[in-house]
Amino acid sequence: PNTAPFDSKIIADSIDAALLKSGPTVLVTHSQGCGIGWLVGTKSDNLKGIIAFEPGSGFLFPDGKVPAPITSSSSLSPMKPVGIPADQFKKLTRFPILIVYGDNIPKKPTDNPYMDYWRSAAEMAQKFADAVNKAGGQVTIVHLPDMGLKGNTHFPFSDKNSDEVGQFMEEWINKNVK
């Protein structure tokens, strides 16, 4: 949580160490934790996939191909991408990634700072997906309302339709994770 300073690298190293004990898995991340999930993806050989719910920061790009930050009306603006060595970035192509956003993510800038933050995050997520896919990866971005799953907050896995969201996750895993 962003209630105090934390070190993403230490957390990612800890998750990588846990995956050495648990074995291959699909990592499910949420919000600020998604950036840590991308870091785990650059380290662990035990990831079979990542499902990222509403990633809001920590989007990785290969050095030299880092896009410009995306501004928003949020006090957290701009949405800044993170550059890493190309060989580390390439590791994100070893497994499928699913990025999931719920309702109320605007497609155009808005004066509502909260909503505009999520618009900028979703735009950066698309740039991240494009970069990983261009490098040979498999990133899919899904906006639940576009699939007919409506009524989702920032916590789509705990909303009233969480069974449907869970079923969608299970189907994605069965289709994409080897």
Short mmCIF file of C-alpha atoms in Angstrom, two decimals:
data_model
loop_
_atom_site.label_atom_id
_atom_site.label_comp_id
_atom_site.label_asym_id
_atom_site.label_seq_id
_atom_site.Cartn_x
_atom_site.Cartn_y
_atom_site.Cartn_z
CA PRO A 1 0.00 0.00 0.00
CA ASN A 2 1.12 3.55 -0.63
CA THR A 3 0.68 4.59 3.00
CA ALA A 4 4.44 4.82 3.57
CA PRO A 5 7.67 4.47 1.62
CA PHE A 6 8.39 1.00 0.29
CA ASP A 7 10.97 -0.62 -1.96
CA SER A 8 9.47 -2.39 -5.00
CA LYS A 9 12.70 -4.30 -5.61
CA ILE A 10 12.72 -5.80 -2.10
CA ILE A 11 9.08 -6.84 -2.43
CA ALA A 12 9.68 -8.33 -5.91
CA ASP A 13 12.73 -10.22 -4.63
CA SER A 14 10.61 -11.60 -1.77
CA ILE A 15 7.90 -12.79 -4.15
CA ASP A 16 10.54 -14.34 -6.40
CA ALA A 17 11.95 -16.21 -3.37
CA ALA A 18 8.46 -17.43 -2.46
CA LEU A 19 7.93 -18.66 -6.03
CA LEU A 20 11.14 -20.68 -5.77
CA LYS A 21 9.44 -22.61 -2.96
CA SER A 22 5.91 -22.75 -4.35
CA GLY A 23 6.74 -23.59 -7.95
CA PRO A 24 5.12 -22.39 -11.17
CA THR A 25 2.10 -20.13 -10.72
CA VAL A 26 -0.06 -17.42 -12.20
CA LEU A 27 0.54 -14.23 -10.22
CA VAL A 28 -2.55 -12.12 -9.57
CA THR A 29 -1.76 -8.48 -8.81
CA HIS A 30 -3.80 -5.39 -8.06
CA SER A 31 -3.37 -1.63 -8.45
CA GLN A 32 0.01 -0.45 -7.15
CA GLY A 33 1.08 -4.08 -6.73
CA CYS A 34 0.97 -4.59 -10.49
CA GLY A 35 4.24 -2.70 -10.94
CA ILE A 36 5.82 -5.11 -8.48
CA GLY A 37 4.33 -7.98 -10.50
CA TRP A 38 6.05 -6.73 -13.66
CA LEU A 39 9.35 -6.70 -11.70
CA VAL A 40 8.72 -10.28 -10.55
CA GLY A 41 8.18 -11.15 -14.21
CA THR A 42 11.68 -9.90 -15.02
CA LYS A 43 13.16 -12.21 -12.37
CA SER A 44 11.22 -15.39 -11.74
CA ASP A 45 11.38 -18.51 -13.85
CA ASN A 46 8.29 -19.79 -12.02
CA LEU A 47 5.71 -17.49 -13.54
CA LYS A 48 3.21 -19.07 -15.91
CA GLY A 49 1.28 -15.81 -16.31
CA ILE A 50 0.25 -12.55 -14.69
CA ILE A 51 -3.29 -11.28 -14.18
CA ALA A 52 -3.15 -7.59 -13.27
CA PHE A 53 -6.28 -5.91 -11.92
CA GLU A 54 -6.35 -2.17 -12.56
CA PRO A 55 -2.60 -1.51 -12.72
CA GLY A 56 -1.87 2.08 -11.80
CA SER A 57 1.91 2.48 -11.86
CA GLY A 58 5.25 0.79 -12.42
CA PHE A 59 4.84 0.14 -16.15
CA LEU A 60 8.16 -1.15 -17.52
CA PHE A 61 9.73 -0.37 -20.89
CA PRO A 62 13.09 -1.18 -22.46
CA ASP A 63 15.68 1.55 -22.04
CA GLY A 64 15.78 3.72 -25.14
CA LYS A 65 12.11 2.98 -25.90
CA VAL A 66 10.49 4.58 -22.87
CA PRO A 67 7.42 6.63 -23.87
CA ALA A 68 6.77 10.12 -22.60
CA PRO A 69 4.91 10.47 -19.29
CA ILE A 70 1.13 10.92 -19.57
CA THR A 71 -0.27 13.95 -17.81
CA SER A 72 -3.60 14.06 -16.03
CA SER A 73 -5.56 16.40 -13.78
CA SER A 74 -4.56 14.22 -10.79
CA SER A 75 -2.13 15.43 -8.16
CA LEU A 76 -0.29 12.16 -8.90
CA SER A 77 0.34 13.31 -12.47
CA PRO A 78 2.19 12.56 -14.62
CA MET A 79 1.99 8.79 -15.13
CA LYS A 80 5.68 7.96 -15.49
CA PRO A 81 6.96 4.85 -17.26
CA VAL A 82 10.01 3.01 -15.91
CA GLY A 83 12.96 2.11 -18.11
CA ILE A 84 14.87 -1.15 -17.59
CA PRO A 85 17.56 -2.94 -19.60
CA ALA A 86 16.17 -4.54 -22.76
CA ASP A 87 17.27 -8.05 -21.72
CA GLN A 88 15.26 -7.74 -18.50
CA PHE A 89 12.24 -6.36 -20.36
CA LYS A 90 12.37 -9.28 -22.81
CA LYS A 91 11.68 -11.65 -19.90
CA LEU A 92 8.12 -10.28 -19.81
CA THR A 93 7.51 -12.08 -23.12
CA ARG A 94 7.95 -15.58 -21.59
CA PHE A 95 4.36 -15.84 -20.31
CA PRO A 96 0.93 -14.37 -21.05
CA ILE A 97 -0.27 -11.26 -19.24
CA LEU A 98 -3.89 -10.21 -18.75
CA ILE A 99 -4.64 -6.62 -17.70
CA VAL A 100 -8.17 -6.04 -16.39
CA TYR A 101 -9.92 -2.70 -15.86
CA GLY A 102 -13.40 -2.26 -14.41
CA ASP A 103 -16.01 0.44 -14.97
CA ASN A 104 -15.66 4.20 -15.10
CA ILE A 105 -12.29 4.53 -16.82
CA PRO A 106 -12.65 7.57 -19.09
CA LYS A 107 -11.27 7.37 -22.62
CA LYS A 108 -10.59 11.14 -22.80
CA PRO A 109 -9.11 13.62 -20.29
CA THR A 110 -11.47 14.81 -17.58
CA ASP A 111 -11.39 17.41 -14.82
CA ASN A 112 -12.14 14.71 -12.24
CA PRO A 113 -8.63 14.01 -10.85
CA TYR A 114 -9.41 10.48 -9.63
CA MET A 115 -10.93 9.39 -12.92
CA ASP A 116 -8.27 11.15 -14.96
CA TYR A 117 -5.55 9.32 -13.04
CA TRP A 118 -7.10 6.00 -14.11
CA ARG A 119 -7.44 7.24 -17.69
CA SER A 120 -3.70 7.98 -17.74
CA ALA A 121 -2.95 4.60 -16.15
CA ALA A 122 -5.06 2.77 -18.75
CA GLU A 123 -3.30 4.70 -21.54
CA MET A 124 0.11 3.75 -20.14
CA ALA A 125 -1.07 0.15 -19.78
CA GLN A 126 -1.84 0.14 -23.51
CA LYS A 127 1.65 1.45 -24.29
CA PHE A 128 3.12 -1.25 -22.01
CA ALA A 129 1.04 -3.94 -23.74
CA ASP A 130 2.09 -2.69 -27.16
CA ALA A 131 5.77 -2.74 -26.14
CA VAL A 132 5.64 -6.28 -24.71
CA ASN A 133 3.66 -7.56 -27.70
CA LYS A 134 6.09 -5.93 -30.13
CA ALA A 135 8.92 -7.75 -28.33
CA GLY A 136 7.12 -11.07 -28.91
CA GLY A 137 4.95 -11.26 -25.79
CA GLN A 138 1.26 -11.81 -25.24
CA VAL A 139 -0.49 -9.04 -23.32
CA THR A 140 -4.25 -8.67 -23.47
CA ILE A 141 -6.11 -5.70 -22.00
CA VAL A 142 -9.75 -6.17 -21.08
CA HIS A 143 -12.23 -3.53 -19.94
CA LEU A 144 -14.92 -5.55 -18.18
CA PRO A 145 -17.82 -3.31 -19.31
CA ASP A 146 -16.82 -3.98 -22.93
CA MET A 147 -17.42 -7.68 -22.20
CA GLY A 148 -20.80 -7.00 -20.64
CA LEU A 149 -19.50 -7.32 -17.06
CA LYS A 150 -20.70 -4.05 -15.56
CA GLY A 151 -20.79 -2.69 -12.03
CA ASN A 152 -17.11 -3.14 -11.26
CA THR A 153 -15.17 -0.88 -8.93
CA HIS A 154 -11.41 -0.69 -8.47
CA PHE A 155 -11.76 -4.14 -6.86
CA PRO A 156 -13.47 -6.17 -9.62
CA PHE A 157 -12.67 -9.45 -7.90
CA SER A 158 -14.73 -8.47 -4.84
CA ASP A 159 -17.76 -6.88 -6.47
CA LYS A 160 -21.23 -8.42 -6.67
CA ASN A 161 -20.34 -10.08 -9.97
CA SER A 162 -17.05 -11.50 -8.69
CA ASP A 163 -18.16 -15.02 -9.66
CA GLU A 164 -18.39 -13.90 -13.30
CA VAL A 165 -15.01 -12.12 -13.06
CA GLY A 166 -13.54 -15.29 -11.52
CA GLN A 167 -15.01 -17.43 -14.29
CA PHE A 168 -13.49 -15.09 -16.88
CA MET A 169 -10.09 -15.41 -15.14
CA GLU A 170 -10.37 -19.20 -15.07
CA GLU A 171 -11.28 -19.34 -18.78
CA TRP A 172 -8.33 -17.03 -19.62
CA ILE A 173 -5.94 -19.22 -17.62
CA ASN A 174 -7.23 -22.42 -19.25
CA LYS A 175 -6.89 -20.91 -22.72
CA ASN A 176 -3.58 -19.06 -22.35
CA VAL A 177 -1.42 -20.60 -19.64
CA LYS A 178 0.64 -23.63 -20.56
#
